[in-house]
Structures are given as structure tokens and as C-alpha cells.
Amino acid sequence: MTAIAQDTGKAIRAFRADVPDGQLTDMRRRIDATRWPTRELVTDRSQGVQLATMQALCRYWTTEYDWRRCEAKLNALPQFVTEIDGVDIHFIHARSPHADALPLIMTHGWPGSVVELLETVGPLTDPTTNGGRAEDAFHLVLPSLPGYGFSGEPTELGWDVARVGQAWAELMRRLGYSRYVAQGGDVGAGVTDAMGRQAPEGLLGIHLNLLVTALGAQLPGDTEQERAALEAIATFRSSGFAYFLEQATRPQTIGYGLLDSPVALAAWMLDHDTDAYYKMSRAFVDGQPAGNLTRDHVLDNITLYWLTGTGASAARSYWESYGPDAPAAAAAAGQSPPPVSVPAAFTTFPGEIWRTPRSWAEQSYPTLAYFNEVDRGGHFAAWEEPEVFATEVQAAFRPLRAPQVPEPRR
Amino acid sequence: MTTVAQETAKAIRPFRVDVPDEALAEMRRRIAATVWPERETVPDSSQGVPLATMQELARYWATDYDWRACEAKLNALPQFVTEIDGLDIHFIHVRSQHDNALPLVINHGWPGSVVEQLKIIDPLVNPTAHGASEGDAFHVVIPSMPGYGFSGKPTSTGWGPERMARAWAELMQRLGYPRYVAQGGDWGAFVVDQMGLQAPAGLLAVHTNMPATVPADVDRALLAGEPPPAGLSEEERLAYEQLVRTFQQVEYAKYMAARPQTLYGIADSPVGLAAWLLDHNDADGQPAAAVASALGRTTSTTGELTRDEILDNITLYWLTNTGVSASRLYWEYKGGFFNAKGVTIPVAVSVFPGEQYEAPRSWTERAYPQLIHYNRLDRGGHFAAWEQPHLFVDEIRAGFRSLRTLKIPEPRR
């Protein structure tokens, strides 16, 4: 590659979402033409996403739902694309009006996107107009994972969460941030955990809202909280893990339906954990959203996957990070990753798949500097309870910035 | 229910397949309008059914493939529907011209249908036309499982292999067969094992081409991901390794066991359905090597599996919209897979090399104490009847032959 090509690749290009009308018309046409299976034989979610939920969702999707509103919300934020490690990375870059703001890179998960994080942009970048303090401000970087949303789809192997973590460090360097922090839940927690272990220059600390180590390590079951968490993990492994296994092993096979059928995609994405499913289902069936998980917000995310055709590529990210056939699995065989060396912070949300006890967070992160359990929110914490979430992120990183902000002279 | 209604329900009604032209046009329209994912990032099928495979299949499916040929094949056979246990059961019923023919009920599996069994019917019913003797004739009954093909879709839970086994016994009784045998592979093997356990009056024996023989200690080690127990013979250790491989290729089964309803894509997208149905493994690959190679076979004079037959089966699922209802069978079943179930009636076993594992004779003798036939074939796999119909027919004849010599009185001398 020539020097000029390298420069072009590393350029940070402005980006706007602009979906052609024809694509929206085709999407609605497909939803209207859905051929449905028969109703499930049970009265709960134990056979999967319920027919009544899907039919209510589709009714709203083709009649009242307006993608242009989501597009306008995205385009109201500064968005960019830059090529890192051969893949175009899309990101929102919302700088705080406060010059001393702490740079923060926040990573979404599956089945999520930057849409999950949009309502946190205000509270995090502009705390003073959201009832907070200027000292808690962040410059916010919200990238789309490779294969997700408006980011490019990797065409070569090896894009596990560790490689994404390296790309994020490069992104922050390229944006001129020499000191920053990182946050993530779900797959984003995997990326952020990996960054904590890689400890790239400038990374001051991490905050997580999912304990990814709990799915690999043997964690103790001595206290009541620990036993409850172990039980929740066992339930997840026995009845809630099927999407994970399918994506980790056969992403291409499931991808055909996800690309060809809006309803298939919507159902696949709705079928995450029990708590989030019922919250989203109620938003459509009973018109009773939980927090910010409204019909529009749920459909913004699903529609983004549809319009970008990323059902299969997002599923493939599980193959890359967790699949037995992926290069990452071979590389990691028999090796334990280095410990996280930067300060770690953790928040337990009560509706999460399992409620992480402080003891587990301490064992997983010897550098644990902040732990809190809040009273609202679930797996999609930032999405569902953006204010609670923003307050946690602010509190978690507050100790890290204290030395940076000079005390006023008296 | 009144007596009249009961009589009506129990009536055996003739059935013909007659798919409206619009349904075929709509299917082709959907295939042609497929939105495709990008290509897999590997040069093999380790991420699922490759894009090139699906695109080639879809091109043929939407253009030259002819469902009416399959429909004609089905309609050339006597087909019926009768209500059993509240559900309409579709079945093919071909009686042999030979009076001493042995009644046989054959159970298909997933992702199969009666389409899997079409090539074996005439040789079984009409052996003298296929180089065998009159004494090998069968009256053949091939039901569609509940939720599959032209059978009804259950509207309440409970239709697992145990209930199907009882339904097939009722079907044979209703057809006036006081003595009969049963055969199955894949889910059909689960059903015949259950029939063996229930041992309904009249069931003389079963034949299975996916025998459940794994001893309890071996099964425990397998499920725990442990090394094989000490003391296995070389043949048993090989079977253990094959089972380890199989259990790494059954995510599709785990998915359907957990979330069948979430598979809206296999109801709404022909290509989504086809990929899902193609991704079943055999010993030599996932998708099954036998199926993958058949996708490149346009005709066969020796009965080997062809592309049209594979599309016949997939198209049957599409036209009956049974992708999700068929998946629910995995959800219904909570038992073990290849563990010995305790069947004590006479059992015949054929071991095909491409099957999920090659059941060792030692395990098979323990699992089925009244083993009346055990044979290892050198060809054929998980879809044995479909892949190797001649061998399969020979196995069924040989498997049940010992039963007939007892039944047919010796001529006086």
C-alpha cells in the first residue's frame, strides 16, 4: 500500500444515514406479505417469540413506525467512517461542550447497535443541561462493531472481540485522545474486557455492565447471591443459550432467513433474554413499555439491521469470538488471558441475565475500583434506563479523572 | 362426541395432493426476490450452508424445478387421511398383491417426509418385480408425522415420539392389521423405539437404522464431555468418537428444542427454509455429505439421491408451511438421544457407515436383547432409504425374514 493509500484509509470521513425510499417500501411490502407459522402451543415464551407479539410488532412496523425519525436522530449527531485494520468503522463522535470532558468509548452488543446508546448521549456529553455537573462530562465515541450497522463487514477471519478492542484503541488514538476510558455491556463488555487486558496506552479504566468472565470461569456459589447468580446462569445455559450456539456455529445458515425476511430478523433479535423479551413484548402487545424500551426504539434497532442487511454478519461475530472453528478459539486454546490491569468498574442491573455479586466482580477484576447494584434496568441497561446508566458511568469514572482536573486555587 | 362423529373421525378418507398454481407461483416469486447475505468468510461449510450452494439451488428451484412431477409421484400412490387422537394423520398405504405380505409401518424423520421413502415402496410391496421372492412382500404404510407434510399440525403440546408410537399402533389396528412390524430412522427411530417399549398387541418386531444402543456409563461420559470410559473395545471407542463429533454438529437440534417458534424465517422465506433443512449433518459433513453431493446429481439410474428429490422434500415443507410445526417435535422430546431405551421385543438393526455413529454389535446386543438382525453396510448414511434404496430394501427384507418363517405354515409333505 502506498503512503497516499494509507492516508486515504486512515482518513476520517463524515457520514450520514440516508436510506433510499425504495428500500423502505420493499421492507414494508415484505412485512405485509409475511407468511406466518401456526401459533405456539404454550402460553409463554418457552417455545420462542410468541405469534401475537410478532403480529403486533409487524402491524406497528408497517403502519405507524417511521424510520426517518430514527435517521434524523442519528444524523443530528456527528457520524464518521474510518478504515481500521481493513474494515470501515462507523462511529458517532459526540464531543462535550466542556473542554475537560473525559473521552469515553462505549460499545454496544448483540442484538444491539448504536441505537441502544443514543439516549445516553445527552446526559453523558452535556450533563449540566441534564441535571448533572460539568465535571462529569464525557467526549463520547460510539462505534458500530464490525459487521454491525453502518460499519463494514469483515471479509477475512479473525475479528474476535480482542481484535475489535485493538481497533478501538487505534480509533481513540486517531481521534487524538491520549487518555480515555471504555464502557460496554453484552458483546461490548467482551470488547471492553479485552481492552482492559490489552491495556493500550492511554486507557485509564473500564466500566462493564455484564460479567463476561462468568460464562467461562468457575465462580463460587457460597453466598445466597452467588448461588442465585449460578442458578440464573444455569437456566440461561439450558434454555436461553440456543441463539448463542447457533450464531457461534452456523451463522451463515441462519443468515439466509435473517436477510430475506424482516419478520425472521425481528423475531431472532427479540429472542434474547427473558426479562428483555417480556419488556419488549409488552411494549407491542399491551402498549406498556419498560423505561425507554418503546416500540419505536425497539424497531429503530431492528430496522437498522434490516436496512444494512447485517443479520448474518452480526451473527458471524459470535462465530469469530466464541465459535469452536474460529481462529480465536485455536489461538486461545490452553491459554488464560492476561488480567485486567487498569481500574475496573462494574454495575449490576437487576433484570440482567444474572445479577453479578460484588464478590464475582472482585474475583474477575482484581483492580475493581467501583461496584454498585442499581434498582432498575436489565440486559439493555443503557437503552432501557439511560439516566440510571449515565449516572453509573459518571460515578464509575469519577475517581479516574480527579487527578486530571486541577483543583481551583483558593 | 357422538357415535356418528366418532365414526366420521375414524373414517379413512382418500387423499390427493393438489397444490394451487398460485402457491407455486408465489413460491417462485419469493425465491427470485431473495435478499442474500454476503458470502461466508471461510472456504468451507464451517459457518453453515455456503452462499454459492444456496444460490445455485435457488436458481434451479425458481426456474426448472417441477413440483408437479413430485405431486404426480405421490398421487400415483394410494394416500389417505384419518383422525387419530384428535389429529388428521396423512399416510401412504400400498397393499401388496401377495396375501402373505407382512404389514410394515415406516416412520420418516427430520428434515424428512414421506418423500424420503418413495423409492423403497415398490420393491417392498412388489418384490417379484425387483428380483426378490414373494415371501419378502410387505404391505406398506408410511404416515406423515404430526406437524409434518400433509398431516395436521398439533395445536397443543404432547405430540412426542411416545404419542406418535401409540398413534401408529392405532393406525395399524384401524387398517385391519392384527400383526405388523415397524421401521424407522432419525425421529422414526425414536418412534419405533417407543413402539418397542409400548409393545402394542400385534407388533412383532421393529427395524431401526439409527439404533439407540449407547450404554448408560458411556452416555454419561459423552454428555459430560469426558474421555470414554475405560475398557471400551476398539469398535466401541470409534463409536464414542463418532458420537462426540455428532454432538458437536447438533446446534440445529438444540435450537429447535429450545426456540422452535422463533424460526419465523423458515415460514416466511423459501431460502431460509431450504438452508435450515439442508444443514443436517451426517458422518461425513454438515450439511450431510450425501445431500451435498446429491445437489450436483441431476439424474440417477441406480436410485441414488438427486437434486430433484432434495427439492421435492424442501418444497413439501414449504407448500405445507410445516417448518415451524416440524421443529416443535424437538421441543416436545425431553429424553436421551442414542442411549439404550430398554426395548425388549425383537429388533433388527442395520448400521450404515454415514450414520451419526456406527452402533457396535456389542452395544446393540445389550440394548436390544432380542436382536434378530445386525448388519453393517459399506454404503449409505443418515438418509439411508433415500440414499441407498436397494441396500435399504434388502436390509428390511433380511431384518424381518426370521419372523415370517414362523408365521407361514410349512407345506405338508
mmCIF file with all atom_site columns, N, CA and C in Angstrom, chain A residues 83-112:
data_model
loop_
_atom_site.group_PDB
_atom_site.id
_atom_site.type_symbol
_atom_site.label_atom_id
_atom_site.label_alt_id
_atom_site.label_comp_id
_atom_site.label_asym_id
_atom_site.label_entity_id
_atom_site.label_seq_id
_atom_site.pdbx_PDB_ins_code
_atom_site.Cartn_x
_atom_site.Cartn_y
_atom_site.Cartn_z
_atom_site.occupancy
_atom_site.B_iso_or_equiv
_atom_site.pdbx_formal_charge
_atom_site.auth_seq_id
_atom_site.auth_comp_id
_atom_site.auth_asym_id
_atom_site.auth_atom_id
_atom_site.pdbx_PDB_model_num
ATOM 1  N N  . GLU A 1 83  ? -11.319 3.736  8.135  1.00 0.00 ? 83  GLU A N  1
ATOM 2  C CA . GLU A 1 83  ? -10.906 2.353  7.925  1.00 0.00 ? 83  GLU A CA 1
ATOM 3  C C  . GLU A 1 83  ? -9.857  1.967  8.954  1.00 0.00 ? 83  GLU A C  1
ATOM 4  N N  . ILE A 1 84  ? -10.129 0.898  9.669  1.00 0.00 ? 84  ILE A N  1
ATOM 5  C CA . ILE A 1 84  ? -9.162  0.401  10.653 1.00 0.00 ? 84  ILE A CA 1
ATOM 6  C C  . ILE A 1 84  ? -8.952  -1.087 10.390 1.00 0.00 ? 84  ILE A C  1
ATOM 7  N N  . ASP A 1 85  ? -7.714  -1.474 10.226 1.00 0.00 ? 85  ASP A N  1
ATOM 8  C CA . ASP A 1 85  ? -7.404  -2.894 10.056 1.00 0.00 ? 85  ASP A CA 1
ATOM 9  C C  . ASP A 1 85  ? -8.218  -3.509 8.904  1.00 0.00 ? 85  ASP A C  1
ATOM 10 N N  . GLY A 1 86  ? -8.424  -2.700 7.879  1.00 0.00 ? 86  GLY A N  1
ATOM 11 C CA . GLY A 1 86  ? -9.078  -3.220 6.674  1.00 0.00 ? 86  GLY A CA 1
ATOM 12 C C  . GLY A 1 86  ? -10.592 -3.147 6.666  1.00 0.00 ? 86  GLY A C  1
ATOM 13 N N  . VAL A 1 87  ? -11.190 -2.661 7.755  1.00 0.00 ? 87  VAL A N  1
ATOM 14 C CA . VAL A 1 87  ? -12.660 -2.600 7.816  1.00 0.00 ? 87  VAL A CA 1
ATOM 15 C C  . VAL A 1 87  ? -13.097 -1.164 8.075  1.00 0.00 ? 87  VAL A C  1
ATOM 16 N N  . ASP A 1 88  ? -14.093 -0.707 7.330  1.00 0.00 ? 88  ASP A N  1
ATOM 17 C CA . ASP A 1 88  ? -14.659 0.620  7.579  1.00 0.00 ? 88  ASP A CA 1
ATOM 18 C C  . ASP A 1 88  ? -15.427 0.601  8.891  1.00 0.00 ? 88  ASP A C  1
ATOM 19 N N  . ILE A 1 89  ? -15.026 1.451  9.806  1.00 0.00 ? 89  ILE A N  1
ATOM 20 C CA . ILE A 1 89  ? -15.706 1.519  11.095 1.00 0.00 ? 89  ILE A CA 1
ATOM 21 C C  . ILE A 1 89  ? -16.544 2.795  11.142 1.00 0.00 ? 89  ILE A C  1
ATOM 22 N N  . HIS A 1 90  ? -17.840 2.590  11.387 1.00 0.00 ? 90  HIS A N  1
ATOM 23 C CA . HIS A 1 90  ? -18.748 3.724  11.548 1.00 0.00 ? 90  HIS A CA 1
ATOM 24 C C  . HIS A 1 90  ? -18.788 4.092  13.023 1.00 0.00 ? 90  HIS A C  1
ATOM 25 N N  . PHE A 1 91  ? -18.815 5.366  13.299 1.00 0.00 ? 91  PHE A N  1
ATOM 26 C CA . PHE A 1 91  ? -18.947 5.758  14.716 1.00 0.00 ? 91  PHE A CA 1
ATOM 27 C C  . PHE A 1 91  ? -19.608 7.122  14.855 1.00 0.00 ? 91  PHE A C  1
ATOM 28 N N  . ILE A 1 92  ? -20.260 7.269  15.992 1.00 0.00 ? 92  ILE A N  1
ATOM 29 C CA . ILE A 1 92  ? -20.795 8.569  16.401 1.00 0.00 ? 92  ILE A CA 1
ATOM 30 C C  . ILE A 1 92  ? -19.724 9.210  17.278 1.00 0.00 ? 92  ILE A C  1
ATOM 31 N N  . HIS A 1 93  ? -19.470 10.448 17.056 1.00 0.00 ? 93  HIS A N  1
ATOM 32 C CA . HIS A 1 93  ? -18.472 11.133 17.876 1.00 0.00 ? 93  HIS A CA 1
ATOM 33 C C  . HIS A 1 93  ? -19.098 12.422 18.394 1.00 0.00 ? 93  HIS A C  1
ATOM 34 N N  . ALA A 1 94  ? -19.553 12.358 19.620 1.00 0.00 ? 94  ALA A N  1
ATOM 35 C CA . ALA A 1 94  ? -20.255 13.494 20.217 1.00 0.00 ? 94  ALA A CA 1
ATOM 36 C C  . ALA A 1 94  ? -19.341 14.147 21.251 1.00 0.00 ? 94  ALA A C  1
ATOM 37 N N  . ARG A 1 95  ? -18.772 15.270 20.892 1.00 0.00 ? 95  ARG A N  1
ATOM 38 C CA . ARG A 1 95  ? -17.878 15.956 21.833 1.00 0.00 ? 95  ARG A CA 1
ATOM 39 C C  . ARG A 1 95  ? -18.689 16.799 22.810 1.00 0.00 ? 95  ARG A C  1
ATOM 40 N N  . SER A 1 96  ? -18.205 16.807 24.012 1.00 0.00 ? 96  SER A N  1
ATOM 41 C CA . SER A 1 96  ? -18.861 17.594 25.063 1.00 0.00 ? 96  SER A CA 1
ATOM 42 C C  . SER A 1 96  ? -18.555 19.080 24.862 1.00 0.00 ? 96  SER A C  1
ATOM 43 N N  . PRO A 1 97  ? -19.505 19.954 25.270 1.00 0.00 ? 97  PRO A N  1
ATOM 44 C CA . PRO A 1 97  ? -19.169 21.387 25.271 1.00 0.00 ? 97  PRO A CA 1
ATOM 45 C C  . PRO A 1 97  ? -18.105 21.716 26.314 1.00 0.00 ? 97  PRO A C  1
ATOM 46 N N  . HIS A 1 98  ? -17.859 20.781 27.236 1.00 0.00 ? 98  HIS A N  1
ATOM 47 C CA . HIS A 1 98  ? -16.876 21.039 28.294 1.00 0.00 ? 98  HIS A CA 1
ATOM 48 C C  . HIS A 1 98  ? -15.515 20.519 27.848 1.00 0.00 ? 98  HIS A C  1
ATOM 49 N N  . ALA A 1 99  ? -14.567 21.414 27.771 1.00 0.00 ? 99  ALA A N  1
ATOM 50 C CA . ALA A 1 99  ? -13.260 21.075 27.210 1.00 0.00 ? 99  ALA A CA 1
ATOM 51 C C  . ALA A 1 99  ? -12.558 19.975 28.007 1.00 0.00 ? 99  ALA A C  1
ATOM 52 N N  . ASP A 1 100 ? -12.782 19.942 29.317 1.00 0.00 ? 100 ASP A N  1
ATOM 53 C CA . ASP A 1 100 ? -12.082 18.959 30.153 1.00 0.00 ? 100 ASP A CA 1
ATOM 54 C C  . ASP A 1 100 ? -12.767 17.602 30.189 1.00 0.00 ? 100 ASP A C  1
ATOM 55 N N  . ALA A 1 101 ? -13.746 17.433 29.354 1.00 0.00 ? 101 ALA A N  1
ATOM 56 C CA . ALA A 1 101 ? -14.504 16.173 29.382 1.00 0.00 ? 101 ALA A CA 1
ATOM 57 C C  . ALA A 1 101 ? -13.569 14.982 29.164 1.00 0.00 ? 101 ALA A C  1
ATOM 58 N N  . LEU A 1 102 ? -13.936 13.879 29.761 1.00 0.00 ? 102 LEU A N  1
ATOM 59 C CA . LEU A 1 102 ? -13.135 12.651 29.662 1.00 0.00 ? 102 LEU A CA 1
ATOM 60 C C  . LEU A 1 102 ? -13.578 11.867 28.432 1.00 0.00 ? 102 LEU A C  1
ATOM 61 N N  . PRO A 1 103 ? -12.686 11.523 27.529 1.00 0.00 ? 103 PRO A N  1
ATOM 62 C CA . PRO A 1 103 ? -13.085 10.740 26.362 1.00 0.00 ? 103 PRO A CA 1
ATOM 63 C C  . PRO A 1 103 ? -13.518 9.333  26.779 1.00 0.00 ? 103 PRO A C  1
ATOM 64 N N  . LEU A 1 104 ? -14.622 8.883  26.214 1.00 0.00 ? 104 LEU A N  1
ATOM 65 C CA . LEU A 1 104 ? -15.210 7.584  26.572 1.00 0.00 ? 104 LEU A CA 1
ATOM 66 C C  . LEU A 1 104 ? -15.631 6.865  25.307 1.00 0.00 ? 104 LEU A C  1
ATOM 67 N N  . ILE A 1 105 ? -15.137 5.648  25.130 1.00 0.00 ? 105 ILE A N  1
ATOM 68 C CA . ILE A 1 105 ? -15.589 4.835  24.000 1.00 0.00 ? 105 ILE A CA 1
ATOM 69 C C  . ILE A 1 105 ? -16.531 3.761  24.545 1.00 0.00 ? 105 ILE A C  1
ATOM 70 N N  . MET A 1 106 ? -17.746 3.738  24.008 1.00 0.00 ? 106 MET A N  1
ATOM 71 C CA . MET A 1 106 ? -18.788 2.865  24.548 1.00 0.00 ? 106 MET A CA 1
ATOM 72 C C  . MET A 1 106 ? -19.227 1.902  23.451 1.00 0.00 ? 106 MET A C  1
ATOM 73 N N  . THR A 1 107 ? -19.274 0.623  23.790 1.00 0.00 ? 107 THR A N  1
ATOM 74 C CA . THR A 1 107 ? -19.516 -0.401 22.768 1.00 0.00 ? 107 THR A CA 1
ATOM 75 C C  . THR A 1 107 ? -20.835 -1.101 23.003 1.00 0.00 ? 107 THR A C  1
ATOM 76 N N  . HIS A 1 108 ? -21.635 -1.148 21.945 1.00 0.00 ? 108 HIS A N  1
ATOM 77 C CA . HIS A 1 108 ? -22.925 -1.839 22.019 1.00 0.00 ? 108 HIS A CA 1
ATOM 78 C C  . HIS A 1 108 ? -22.717 -3.351 21.940 1.00 0.00 ? 108 HIS A C  1
ATOM 79 N N  . GLY A 1 109 ? -23.808 -4.103 21.970 1.00 0.00 ? 109 GLY A N  1
ATOM 80 C CA . GLY A 1 109 ? -23.716 -5.562 21.926 1.00 0.00 ? 109 GLY A CA 1
ATOM 81 C C  . GLY A 1 109 ? -24.610 -6.132 20.849 1.00 0.00 ? 109 GLY A C  1
ATOM 82 N N  . TRP A 1 110 ? -24.912 -7.443 20.982 1.00 0.00 ? 110 TRP A N  1
ATOM 83 C CA . TRP A 1 110 ? -25.866 -8.104 20.099 1.00 0.00 ? 110 TRP A CA 1
ATOM 84 C C  . TRP A 1 110 ? -27.104 -8.439 20.908 1.00 0.00 ? 110 TRP A C  1
ATOM 85 N N  . PRO A 1 111 ? -28.299 -8.278 20.438 1.00 0.00 ? 111 PRO A N  1
ATOM 86 C CA . PRO A 1 111 ? -28.679 -7.755 19.117 1.00 0.00 ? 111 PRO A CA 1
ATOM 87 C C  . PRO A 1 111 ? -28.859 -6.240 19.162 1.00 0.00 ? 111 PRO A C  1
ATOM 88 N N  . GLY A 1 112 ? -27.800 -5.536 19.381 1.00 0.00 ? 112 GLY A N  1
ATOM 89 C CA . GLY A 1 112 ? -27.890 -4.092 19.535 1.00 0.00 ? 112 GLY A CA 1
ATOM 90 C C  . GLY A 1 112 ? -27.131 -3.362 18.458 1.00 0.00 ? 112 GLY A C  1
#
